[in-house]
Structure formats: C-alpha cells, structure tokens
mmCIF file of C-alpha atoms in Angstrom:
data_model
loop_
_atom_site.group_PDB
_atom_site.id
_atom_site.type_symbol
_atom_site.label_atom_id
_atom_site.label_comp_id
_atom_site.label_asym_id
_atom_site.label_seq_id
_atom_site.Cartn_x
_atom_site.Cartn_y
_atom_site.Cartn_z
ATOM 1 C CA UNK K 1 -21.083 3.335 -157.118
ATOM 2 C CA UNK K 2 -20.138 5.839 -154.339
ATOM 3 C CA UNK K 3 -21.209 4.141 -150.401
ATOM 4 C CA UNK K 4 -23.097 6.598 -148.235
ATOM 5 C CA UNK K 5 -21.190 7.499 -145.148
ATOM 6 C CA UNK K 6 -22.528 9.092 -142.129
ATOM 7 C CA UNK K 7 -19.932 11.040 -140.121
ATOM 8 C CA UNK K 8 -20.879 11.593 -136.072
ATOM 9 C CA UNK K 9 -18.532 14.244 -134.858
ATOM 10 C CA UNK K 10 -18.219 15.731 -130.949
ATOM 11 C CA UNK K 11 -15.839 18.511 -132.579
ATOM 12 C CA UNK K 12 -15.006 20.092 -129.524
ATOM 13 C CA UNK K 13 -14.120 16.630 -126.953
ATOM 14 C CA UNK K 14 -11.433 15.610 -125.821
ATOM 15 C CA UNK K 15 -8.636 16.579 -128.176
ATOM 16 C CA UNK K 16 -11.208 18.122 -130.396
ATOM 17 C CA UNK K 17 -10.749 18.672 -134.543
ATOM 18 C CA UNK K 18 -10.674 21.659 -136.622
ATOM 19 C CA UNK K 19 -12.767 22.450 -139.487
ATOM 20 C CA UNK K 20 -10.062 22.428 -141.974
ATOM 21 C CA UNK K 21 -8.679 18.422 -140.678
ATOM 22 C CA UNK K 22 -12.608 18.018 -141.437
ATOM 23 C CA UNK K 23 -12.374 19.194 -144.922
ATOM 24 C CA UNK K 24 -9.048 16.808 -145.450
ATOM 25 C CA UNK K 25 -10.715 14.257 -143.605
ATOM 26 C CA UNK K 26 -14.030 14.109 -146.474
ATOM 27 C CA UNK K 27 -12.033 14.725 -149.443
ATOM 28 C CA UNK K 28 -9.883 11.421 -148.572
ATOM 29 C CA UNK K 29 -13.147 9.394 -148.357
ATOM 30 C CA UNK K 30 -14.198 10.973 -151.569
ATOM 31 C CA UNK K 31 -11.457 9.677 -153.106
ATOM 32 C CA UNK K 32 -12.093 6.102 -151.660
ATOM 33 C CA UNK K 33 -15.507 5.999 -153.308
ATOM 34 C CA UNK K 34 -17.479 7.509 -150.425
ATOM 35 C CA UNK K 35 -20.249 10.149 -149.777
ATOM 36 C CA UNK K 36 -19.972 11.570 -146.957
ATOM 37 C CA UNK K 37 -22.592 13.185 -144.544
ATOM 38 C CA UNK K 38 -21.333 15.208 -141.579
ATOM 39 C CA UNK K 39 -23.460 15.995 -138.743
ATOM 40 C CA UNK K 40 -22.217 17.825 -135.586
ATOM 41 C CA UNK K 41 -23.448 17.261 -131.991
ATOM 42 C CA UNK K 42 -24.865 19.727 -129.934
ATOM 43 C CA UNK K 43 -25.770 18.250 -127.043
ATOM 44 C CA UNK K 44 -25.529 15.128 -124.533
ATOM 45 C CA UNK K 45 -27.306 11.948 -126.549
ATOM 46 C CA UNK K 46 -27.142 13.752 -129.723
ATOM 47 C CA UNK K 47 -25.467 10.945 -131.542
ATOM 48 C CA UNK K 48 -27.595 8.508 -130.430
ATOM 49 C CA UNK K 49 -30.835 10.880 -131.563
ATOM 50 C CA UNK K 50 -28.998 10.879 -134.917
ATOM 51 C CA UNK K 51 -28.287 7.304 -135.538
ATOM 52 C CA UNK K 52 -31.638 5.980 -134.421
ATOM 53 C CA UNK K 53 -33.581 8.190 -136.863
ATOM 54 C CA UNK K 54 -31.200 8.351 -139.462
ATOM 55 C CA UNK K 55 -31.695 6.952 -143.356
ATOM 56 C CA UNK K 56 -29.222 3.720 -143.853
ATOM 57 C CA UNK K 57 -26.102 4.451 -144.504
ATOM 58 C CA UNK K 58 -23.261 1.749 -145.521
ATOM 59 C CA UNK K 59 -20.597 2.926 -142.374
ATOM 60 C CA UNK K 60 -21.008 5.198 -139.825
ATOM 61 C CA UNK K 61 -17.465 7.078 -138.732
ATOM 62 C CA UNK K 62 -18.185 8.534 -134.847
ATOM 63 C CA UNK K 63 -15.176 10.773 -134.325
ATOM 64 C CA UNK K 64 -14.875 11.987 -130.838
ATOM 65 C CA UNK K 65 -14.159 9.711 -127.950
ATOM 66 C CA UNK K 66 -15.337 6.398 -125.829
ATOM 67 C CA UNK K 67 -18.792 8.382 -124.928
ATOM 68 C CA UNK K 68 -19.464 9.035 -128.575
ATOM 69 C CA UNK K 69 -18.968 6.123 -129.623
ATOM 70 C CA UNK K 70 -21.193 5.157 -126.938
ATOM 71 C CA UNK K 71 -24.409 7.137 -127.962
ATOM 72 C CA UNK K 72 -24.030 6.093 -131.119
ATOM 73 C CA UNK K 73 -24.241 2.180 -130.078
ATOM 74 C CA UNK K 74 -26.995 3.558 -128.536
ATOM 75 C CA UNK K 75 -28.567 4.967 -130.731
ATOM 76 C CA UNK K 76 -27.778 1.513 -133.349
ATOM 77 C CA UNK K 77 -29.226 -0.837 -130.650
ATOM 78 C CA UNK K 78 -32.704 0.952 -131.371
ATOM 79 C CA UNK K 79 -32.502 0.079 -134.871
ATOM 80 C CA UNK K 80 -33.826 -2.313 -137.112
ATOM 81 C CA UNK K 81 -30.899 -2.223 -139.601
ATOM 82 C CA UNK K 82 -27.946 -1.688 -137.969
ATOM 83 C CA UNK K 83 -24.991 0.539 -139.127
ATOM 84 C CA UNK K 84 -21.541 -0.765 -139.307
ATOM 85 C CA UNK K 85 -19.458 1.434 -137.034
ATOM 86 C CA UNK K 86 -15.865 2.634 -137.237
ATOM 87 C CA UNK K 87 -13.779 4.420 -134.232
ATOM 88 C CA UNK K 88 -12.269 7.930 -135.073
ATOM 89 C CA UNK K 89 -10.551 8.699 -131.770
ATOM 90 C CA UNK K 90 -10.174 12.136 -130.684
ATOM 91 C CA UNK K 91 -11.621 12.120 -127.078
ATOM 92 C CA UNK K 92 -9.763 12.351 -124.015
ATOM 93 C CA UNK K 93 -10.259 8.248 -123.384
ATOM 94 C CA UNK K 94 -10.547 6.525 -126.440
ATOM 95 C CA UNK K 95 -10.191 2.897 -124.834
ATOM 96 C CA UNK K 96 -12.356 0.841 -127.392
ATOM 97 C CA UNK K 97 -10.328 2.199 -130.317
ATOM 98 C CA UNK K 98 -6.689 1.723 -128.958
ATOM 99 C CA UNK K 99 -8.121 -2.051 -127.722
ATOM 100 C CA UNK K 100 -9.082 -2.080 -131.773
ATOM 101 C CA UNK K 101 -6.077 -0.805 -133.009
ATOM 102 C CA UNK K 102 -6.496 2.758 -134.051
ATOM 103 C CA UNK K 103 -3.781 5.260 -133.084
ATOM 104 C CA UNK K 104 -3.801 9.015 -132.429
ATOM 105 C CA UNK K 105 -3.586 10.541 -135.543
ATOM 106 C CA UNK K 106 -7.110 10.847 -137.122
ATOM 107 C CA UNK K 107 -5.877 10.992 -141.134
ATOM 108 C CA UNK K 108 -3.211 7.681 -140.544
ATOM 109 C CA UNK K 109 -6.562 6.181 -138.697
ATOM 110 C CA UNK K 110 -8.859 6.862 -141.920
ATOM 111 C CA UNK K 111 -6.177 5.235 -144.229
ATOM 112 C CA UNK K 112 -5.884 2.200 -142.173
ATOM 113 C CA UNK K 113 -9.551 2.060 -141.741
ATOM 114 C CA UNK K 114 -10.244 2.319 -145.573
ATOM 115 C CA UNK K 115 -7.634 -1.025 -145.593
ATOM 116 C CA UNK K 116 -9.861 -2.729 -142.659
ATOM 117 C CA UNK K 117 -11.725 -5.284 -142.067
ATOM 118 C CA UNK K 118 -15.554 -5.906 -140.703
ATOM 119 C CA UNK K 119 -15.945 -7.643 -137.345
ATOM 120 C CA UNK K 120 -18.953 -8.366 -135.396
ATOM 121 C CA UNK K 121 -18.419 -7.556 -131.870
ATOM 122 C CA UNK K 122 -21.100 -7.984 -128.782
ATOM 123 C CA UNK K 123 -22.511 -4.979 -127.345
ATOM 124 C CA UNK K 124 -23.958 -5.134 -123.706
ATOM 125 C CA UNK K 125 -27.237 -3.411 -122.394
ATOM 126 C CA UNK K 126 -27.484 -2.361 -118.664
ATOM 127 C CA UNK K 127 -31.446 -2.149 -118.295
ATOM 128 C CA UNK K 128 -31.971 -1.910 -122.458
ATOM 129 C CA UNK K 129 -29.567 0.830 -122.522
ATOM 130 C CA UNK K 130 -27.149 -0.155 -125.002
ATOM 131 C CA UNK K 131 -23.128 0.766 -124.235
ATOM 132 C CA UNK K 132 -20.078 -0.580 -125.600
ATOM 133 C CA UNK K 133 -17.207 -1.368 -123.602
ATOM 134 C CA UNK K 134 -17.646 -1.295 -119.494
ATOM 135 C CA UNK K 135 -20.611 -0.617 -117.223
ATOM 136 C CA UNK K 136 -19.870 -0.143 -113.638
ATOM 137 C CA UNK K 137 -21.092 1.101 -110.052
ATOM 138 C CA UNK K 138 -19.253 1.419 -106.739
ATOM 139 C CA UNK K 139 -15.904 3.690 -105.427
ATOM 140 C CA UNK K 140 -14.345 5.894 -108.204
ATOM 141 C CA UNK K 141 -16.967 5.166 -111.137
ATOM 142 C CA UNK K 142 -18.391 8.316 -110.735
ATOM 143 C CA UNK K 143 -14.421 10.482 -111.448
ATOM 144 C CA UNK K 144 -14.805 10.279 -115.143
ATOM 145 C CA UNK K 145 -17.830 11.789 -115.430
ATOM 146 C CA UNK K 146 -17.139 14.305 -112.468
ATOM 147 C CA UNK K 147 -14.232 15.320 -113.888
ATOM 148 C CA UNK K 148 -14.897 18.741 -115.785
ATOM 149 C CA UNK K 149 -14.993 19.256 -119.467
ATOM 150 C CA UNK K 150 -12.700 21.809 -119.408
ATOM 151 C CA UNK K 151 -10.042 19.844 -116.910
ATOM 152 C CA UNK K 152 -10.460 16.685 -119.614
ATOM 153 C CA UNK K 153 -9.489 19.050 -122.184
ATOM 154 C CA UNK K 154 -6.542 20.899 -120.935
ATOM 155 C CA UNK K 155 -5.119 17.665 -118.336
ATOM 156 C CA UNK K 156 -6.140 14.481 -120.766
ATOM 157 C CA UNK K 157 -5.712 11.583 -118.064
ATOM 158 C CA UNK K 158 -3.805 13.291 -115.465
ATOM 159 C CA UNK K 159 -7.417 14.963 -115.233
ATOM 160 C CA UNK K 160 -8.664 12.104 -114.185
ATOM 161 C CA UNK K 161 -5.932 11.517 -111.129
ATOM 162 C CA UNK K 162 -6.955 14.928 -109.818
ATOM 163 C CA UNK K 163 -10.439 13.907 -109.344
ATOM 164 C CA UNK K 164 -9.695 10.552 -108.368
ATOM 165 C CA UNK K 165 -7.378 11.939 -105.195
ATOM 166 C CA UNK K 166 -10.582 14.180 -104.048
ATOM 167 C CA UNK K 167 -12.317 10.637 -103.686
ATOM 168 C CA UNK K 168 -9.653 8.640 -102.312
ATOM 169 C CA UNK K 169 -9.991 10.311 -98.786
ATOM 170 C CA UNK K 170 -13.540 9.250 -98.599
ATOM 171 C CA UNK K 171 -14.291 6.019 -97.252
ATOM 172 C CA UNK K 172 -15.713 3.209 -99.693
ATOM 173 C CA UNK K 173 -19.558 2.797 -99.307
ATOM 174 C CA UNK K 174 -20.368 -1.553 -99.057
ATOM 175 C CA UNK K 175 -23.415 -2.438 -101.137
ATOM 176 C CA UNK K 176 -25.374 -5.133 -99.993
ATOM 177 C CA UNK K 177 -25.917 -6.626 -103.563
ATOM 178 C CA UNK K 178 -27.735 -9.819 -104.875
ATOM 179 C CA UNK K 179 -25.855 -10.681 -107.873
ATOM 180 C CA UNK K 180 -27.577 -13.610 -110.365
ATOM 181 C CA UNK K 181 -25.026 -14.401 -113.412
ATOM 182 C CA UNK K 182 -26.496 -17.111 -115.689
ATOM 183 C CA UNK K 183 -28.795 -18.109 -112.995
ATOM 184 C CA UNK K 184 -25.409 -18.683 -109.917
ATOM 185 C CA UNK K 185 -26.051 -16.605 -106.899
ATOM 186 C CA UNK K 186 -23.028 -14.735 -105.667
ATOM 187 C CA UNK K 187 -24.878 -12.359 -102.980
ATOM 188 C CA UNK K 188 -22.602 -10.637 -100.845
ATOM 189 C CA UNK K 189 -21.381 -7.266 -100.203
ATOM 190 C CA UNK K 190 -18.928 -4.837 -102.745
ATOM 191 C CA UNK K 191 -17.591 -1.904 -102.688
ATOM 192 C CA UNK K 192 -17.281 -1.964 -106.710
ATOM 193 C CA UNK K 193 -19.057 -3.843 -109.906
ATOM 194 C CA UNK K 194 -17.582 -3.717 -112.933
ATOM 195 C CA UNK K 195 -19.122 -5.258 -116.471
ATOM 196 C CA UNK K 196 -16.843 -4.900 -119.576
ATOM 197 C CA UNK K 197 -16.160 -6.498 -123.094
ATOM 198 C CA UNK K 198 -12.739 -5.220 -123.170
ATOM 199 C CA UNK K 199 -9.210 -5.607 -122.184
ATOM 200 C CA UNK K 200 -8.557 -2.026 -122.609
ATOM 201 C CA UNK K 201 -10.339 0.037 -119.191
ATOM 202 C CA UNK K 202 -9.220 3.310 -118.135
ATOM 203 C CA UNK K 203 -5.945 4.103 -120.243
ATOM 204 C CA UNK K 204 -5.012 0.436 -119.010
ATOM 205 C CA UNK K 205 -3.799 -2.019 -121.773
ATOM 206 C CA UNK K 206 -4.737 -5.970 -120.463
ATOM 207 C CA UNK K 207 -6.868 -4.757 -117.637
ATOM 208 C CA UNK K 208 -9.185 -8.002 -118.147
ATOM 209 C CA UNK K 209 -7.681 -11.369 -119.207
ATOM 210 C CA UNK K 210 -8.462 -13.518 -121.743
ATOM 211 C CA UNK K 211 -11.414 -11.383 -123.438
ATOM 212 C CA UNK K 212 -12.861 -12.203 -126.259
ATOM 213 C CA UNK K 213 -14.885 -9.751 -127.818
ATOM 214 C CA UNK K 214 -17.579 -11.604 -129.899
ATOM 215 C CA UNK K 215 -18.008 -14.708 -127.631
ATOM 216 C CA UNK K 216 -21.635 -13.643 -125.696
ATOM 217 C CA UNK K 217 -19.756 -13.188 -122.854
ATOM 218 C CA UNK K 218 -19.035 -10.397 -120.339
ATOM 219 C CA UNK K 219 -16.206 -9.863 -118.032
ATOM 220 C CA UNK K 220 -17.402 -9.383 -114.396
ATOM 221 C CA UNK K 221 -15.565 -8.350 -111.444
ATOM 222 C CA UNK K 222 -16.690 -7.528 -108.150
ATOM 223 C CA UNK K 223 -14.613 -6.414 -105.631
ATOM 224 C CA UNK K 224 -15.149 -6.938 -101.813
ATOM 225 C CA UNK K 225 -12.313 -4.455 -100.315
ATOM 226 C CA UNK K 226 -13.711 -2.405 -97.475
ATOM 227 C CA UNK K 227 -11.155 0.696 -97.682
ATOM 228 C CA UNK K 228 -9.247 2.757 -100.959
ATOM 229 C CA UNK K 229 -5.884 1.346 -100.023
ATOM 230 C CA UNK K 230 -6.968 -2.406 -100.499
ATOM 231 C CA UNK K 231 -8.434 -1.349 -103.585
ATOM 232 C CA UNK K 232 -6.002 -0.126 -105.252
ATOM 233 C CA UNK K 233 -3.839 -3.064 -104.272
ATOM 234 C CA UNK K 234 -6.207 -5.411 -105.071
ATOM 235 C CA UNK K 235 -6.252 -4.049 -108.789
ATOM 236 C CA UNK K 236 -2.798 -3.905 -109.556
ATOM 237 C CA UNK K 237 -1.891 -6.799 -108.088
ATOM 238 C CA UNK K 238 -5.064 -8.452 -110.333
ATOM 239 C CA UNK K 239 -3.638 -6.590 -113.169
ATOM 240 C CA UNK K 240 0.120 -8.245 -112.637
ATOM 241 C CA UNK K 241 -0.838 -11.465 -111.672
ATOM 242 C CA UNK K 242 -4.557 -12.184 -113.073
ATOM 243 C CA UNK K 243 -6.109 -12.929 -110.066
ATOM 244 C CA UNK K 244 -6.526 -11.376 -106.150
ATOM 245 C CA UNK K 245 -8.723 -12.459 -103.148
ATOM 246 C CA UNK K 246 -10.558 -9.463 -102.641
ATOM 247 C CA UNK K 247 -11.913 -9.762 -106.465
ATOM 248 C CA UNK K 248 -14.292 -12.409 -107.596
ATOM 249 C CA UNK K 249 -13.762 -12.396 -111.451
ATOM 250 C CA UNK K 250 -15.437 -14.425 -114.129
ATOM 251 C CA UNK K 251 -17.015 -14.417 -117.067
ATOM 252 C CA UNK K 252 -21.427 -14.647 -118.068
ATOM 253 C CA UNK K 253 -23.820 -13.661 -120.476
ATOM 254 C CA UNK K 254 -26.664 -12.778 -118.564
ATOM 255 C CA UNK K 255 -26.684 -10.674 -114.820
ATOM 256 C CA UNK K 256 -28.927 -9.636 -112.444
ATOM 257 C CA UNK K 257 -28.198 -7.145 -109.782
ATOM 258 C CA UNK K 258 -30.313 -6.138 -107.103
ATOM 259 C CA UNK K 259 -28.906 -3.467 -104.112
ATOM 260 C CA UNK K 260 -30.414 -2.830 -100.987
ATOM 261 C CA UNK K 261 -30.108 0.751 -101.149
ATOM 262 C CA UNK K 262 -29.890 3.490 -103.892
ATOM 263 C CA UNK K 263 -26.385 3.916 -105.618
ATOM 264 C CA UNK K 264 -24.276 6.914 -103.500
ATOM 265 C CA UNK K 265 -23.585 8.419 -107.403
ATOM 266 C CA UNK K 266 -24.780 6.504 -110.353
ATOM 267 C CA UNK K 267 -23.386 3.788 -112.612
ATOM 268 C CA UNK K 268 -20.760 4.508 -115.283
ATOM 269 C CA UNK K 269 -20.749 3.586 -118.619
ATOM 270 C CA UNK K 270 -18.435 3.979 -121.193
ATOM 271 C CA UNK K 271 -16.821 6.716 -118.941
ATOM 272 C CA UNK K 272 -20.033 8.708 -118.645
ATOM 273 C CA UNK K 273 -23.270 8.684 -116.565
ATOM 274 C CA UNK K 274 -26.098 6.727 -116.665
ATOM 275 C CA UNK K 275 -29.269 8.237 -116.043
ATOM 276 C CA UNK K 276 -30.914 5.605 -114.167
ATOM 277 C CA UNK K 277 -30.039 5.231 -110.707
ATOM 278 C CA UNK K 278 -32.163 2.474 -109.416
ATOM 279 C CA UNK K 279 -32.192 -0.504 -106.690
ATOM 280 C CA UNK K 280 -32.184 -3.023 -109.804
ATOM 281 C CA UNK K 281 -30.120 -3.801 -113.010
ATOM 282 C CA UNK K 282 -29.900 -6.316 -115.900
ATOM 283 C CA UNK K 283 -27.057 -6.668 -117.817
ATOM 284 C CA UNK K 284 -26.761 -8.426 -120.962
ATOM 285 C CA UNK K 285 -24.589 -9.086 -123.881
ATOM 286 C CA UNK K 286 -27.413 -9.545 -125.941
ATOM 287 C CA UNK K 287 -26.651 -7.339 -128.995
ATOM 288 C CA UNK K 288 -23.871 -7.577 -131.658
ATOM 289 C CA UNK K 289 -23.172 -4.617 -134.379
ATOM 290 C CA UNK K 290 -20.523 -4.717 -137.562
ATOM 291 C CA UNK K 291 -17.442 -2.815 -136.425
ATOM 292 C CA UNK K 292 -14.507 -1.745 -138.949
ATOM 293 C CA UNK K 293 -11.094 -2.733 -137.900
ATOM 294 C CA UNK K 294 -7.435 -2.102 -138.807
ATOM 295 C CA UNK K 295 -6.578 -4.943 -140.411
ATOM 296 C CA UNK K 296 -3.955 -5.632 -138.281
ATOM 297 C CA UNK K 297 -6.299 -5.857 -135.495
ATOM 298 C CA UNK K 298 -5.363 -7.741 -131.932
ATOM 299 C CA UNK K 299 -6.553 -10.826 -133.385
ATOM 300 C CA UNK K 300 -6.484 -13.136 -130.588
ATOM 301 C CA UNK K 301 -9.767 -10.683 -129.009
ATOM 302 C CA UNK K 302 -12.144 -12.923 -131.638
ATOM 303 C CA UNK K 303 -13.568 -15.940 -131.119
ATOM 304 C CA UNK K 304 -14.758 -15.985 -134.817
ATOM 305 C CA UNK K 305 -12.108 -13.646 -136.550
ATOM 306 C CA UNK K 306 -11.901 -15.043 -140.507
#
C-alpha cells in the first residue's frame, strides 16, 4: 500500500530547485512506495497555512531552508495529529538539517532519507509560536532577516557578513531583562538572549555543548558584553573553550522573560522574524514532533535514540 506524502516546497529560496529536479525528485518516491503531493508556497507562513489545514499524511518532506522548515513546525504544533517531518535542504542556512545529517545534494538526501530512521525531537514555543531550532533577541539577531532575498541568493553566507558589518559600528543596546528559568531568577542586564535546541547556529558546527535534542531541555545563553568587540570575543572564545565570563549559559525547560522596554528590532527565530515584538516572552520546550533522520545520524544528540 502506497504512504501519502506531502511535499512543502519554497522553490525559489535559498539555492532554489528546478522543476525538472522536482519531477526526478517524485518519481524516486514513487518508486519507494510513496504518493506524493506537491504544494508550492507563495507567500510568508504559507507552509504553516498548509500543514495546519492539511488531510494526514504519513511524512511531510519541507524542501527549502531553516525558515521553511520552521512554518511548517508551525503549522504541526497547531495540530491534533502531528506529521512526521523530514529536512530537504535547499535554503541559504539549512542549520537543523546539517546538525541532522543531511548534505547538499537534494537526490543523495532523498536516498538516505528513504534508509532513515524516526526520531522524536522537542520543539520550543516562544509565546505559543512554535519554531524549531533557536529563538533569540538582542545585537545582530535582526541580520538574517535584514539581509535581502536577493543578497541571500546570489552571496549564501557571505550575505550575511555584509549585513552583519553595517551593524557592527552601532553600539549594543543593554536590556534591562527579568529572566525566570524553571522558577531561578537571573535578572540583570544583556545585550543578547539566545534559546536553541541545537548545536548547529549560524553555519557554526558545536556552537552549544552538550545538546541533546529530545531531553525537554533548552540551551540558554545570555550575554552581558556592553560593546561588539567583547561580543564577538566572548563567542569564540565560548565556542573554543565552552565557557566565557561575559556569557551565563545553562540549560531549562521552562523561561520567562520580561524587558523593560520594547525590543530595538524584533526577536529571531529560526533565522527569520517574529511578529510579536512585546515587553514579555515565554519560552518553552513543550512540544515534540516525529522527525526522519539519516540513519547515520549524530547519535550522541539523543537522549532516547533506539
């Protein structure tokens, strides 16, 4: 009996796909025993329209990149029967499936995907919006989704460093934040806040230590440099050696953050922007979905991995 596939597809992202690596990409899963369903996004939140008021289907391929894959988390949180998801890379950032093991070429991706495995991996909310791999507010959040389309497209990450240079020559802005994780108090003020399930942030491979990716947990850092310099010390020096003054790291299920003043540009997730820019935010990582792995998957990144 043939499984119903739905394939989510932001043709024209990142890297992009034609029409005719389409066709190839269908007849393969034909040939694997499954019926696939293409549907094409027109528009921001698209995918997550899609998903949320689509029929069941038995996987769900969202080919495009980490933003995609992002509405259509979205989009499954709303559910009542979720969809297991698989990766299909061809954004400009596909963090979450490089972490996961997927490579670059969409056909070699398929074949190792038909050999996979299921996983169940936690997926965050930030104020019931669902995302998948890293929320964050503070200096530089806001260059992935400033950077244009069109610069994403032609420059991949070196896009990125061009808007990111624009920003370094303004001065960090210090939130006065009141920050509740699993009912601690860490008040203080930070220049950056970053929430992630994933040791693969920004094109960087082992950004967060130690993550496990189905253990209720998130990974939150907040950083308390006062100018970009220090920053971007701080960082890589937390990226070499796992740990730096200036960043208060840990890890917590449940977090509360309250500002004292409205965000200068709103939070990031998943590399694009959130909507809601607001004095208060609840984080969570208080939804799991079915994801399908290579099977030679990063193993050690389960807690439960059979």
């Amino acid at each position: 009996m043939e499984k119903s596939t739905l394939l989510i597809c932001n043709q024209f992202g990142g890297r992009g796909i034609s029409d005719k690596l389409l066709d190839v990409f269908q007849s393969r899963l034909r040939d694997n025993g499954y019926n696939p369903k293409l549907v094409l996004t027109k528009r921001p939140k698209h995918a997550s329209e899609i998903i949320e008021k689509s029929n069941h289907f038995d996987l769900v391929f969202s080919i495009g990149g980490d933003g995609t894959l992002s509405e259509v988390v979205n989009g499954n949180h709303k559910r009542s029967d979720k969809l297991t998801i698989c990766p299909m890379p061809t954004g400009s950032c596909n963090d979450v499936a490089t972490m996961l093991g997927y490579k670059k070429k969409i056909l070699d991706n398929l074949d190792m995907a038909m050999e996979g495995k299921v996983v169940e991996i936690d997926v965050p909310t930030i104020n019931d919006q669902a995302y998948m791999y890293v929320a964050g507010m503070g200096k530089f959040l806001n260059v992935t989704y400033d950077t244009k389309r069109q610069v994403k497209k032609k420059m991949g990450y070196l896009g990125y460093f061009v808007e990111a240079t624009k920003e370094f020559f303004k001065s960090p802005k210090m939130y006065d934040i009141e920050v509740e994780a699993d009912g601690v108090r860490l008040d203080g003020k930070y220049s950056i806040v970053l929430l992630s399930n994933s040791n693969h942030i920004a094109g960087v491979n082992g950004f967060q230590k130690n993550v496990l990716l189905d253990d209720g947990e998130l990974e939150v850092t907040l950083c308390k440099c006062k100018n970009n310099p220090n920053i971007i010390y701080s960082f890589l020096d937390y990226f070499v050696t796992g740990k730096n003054k200036n960043l208060i790291t840990f890890k917590a299920h449940d977090i509360k953050l309250k500002f004292n003043e409205l965000l200068e540009h709103n939070p990031n997730i998943d590399g694009d922007k959130l909507d809601n820019n607001s004095l208060t935010y609840h984080i969570s990582a208080s939804d799991k979905m079915n994801f399908l792995v290579p099977k030679d998957v990063n193993k050690k990144l389960f807690l439960k991995y059979n």
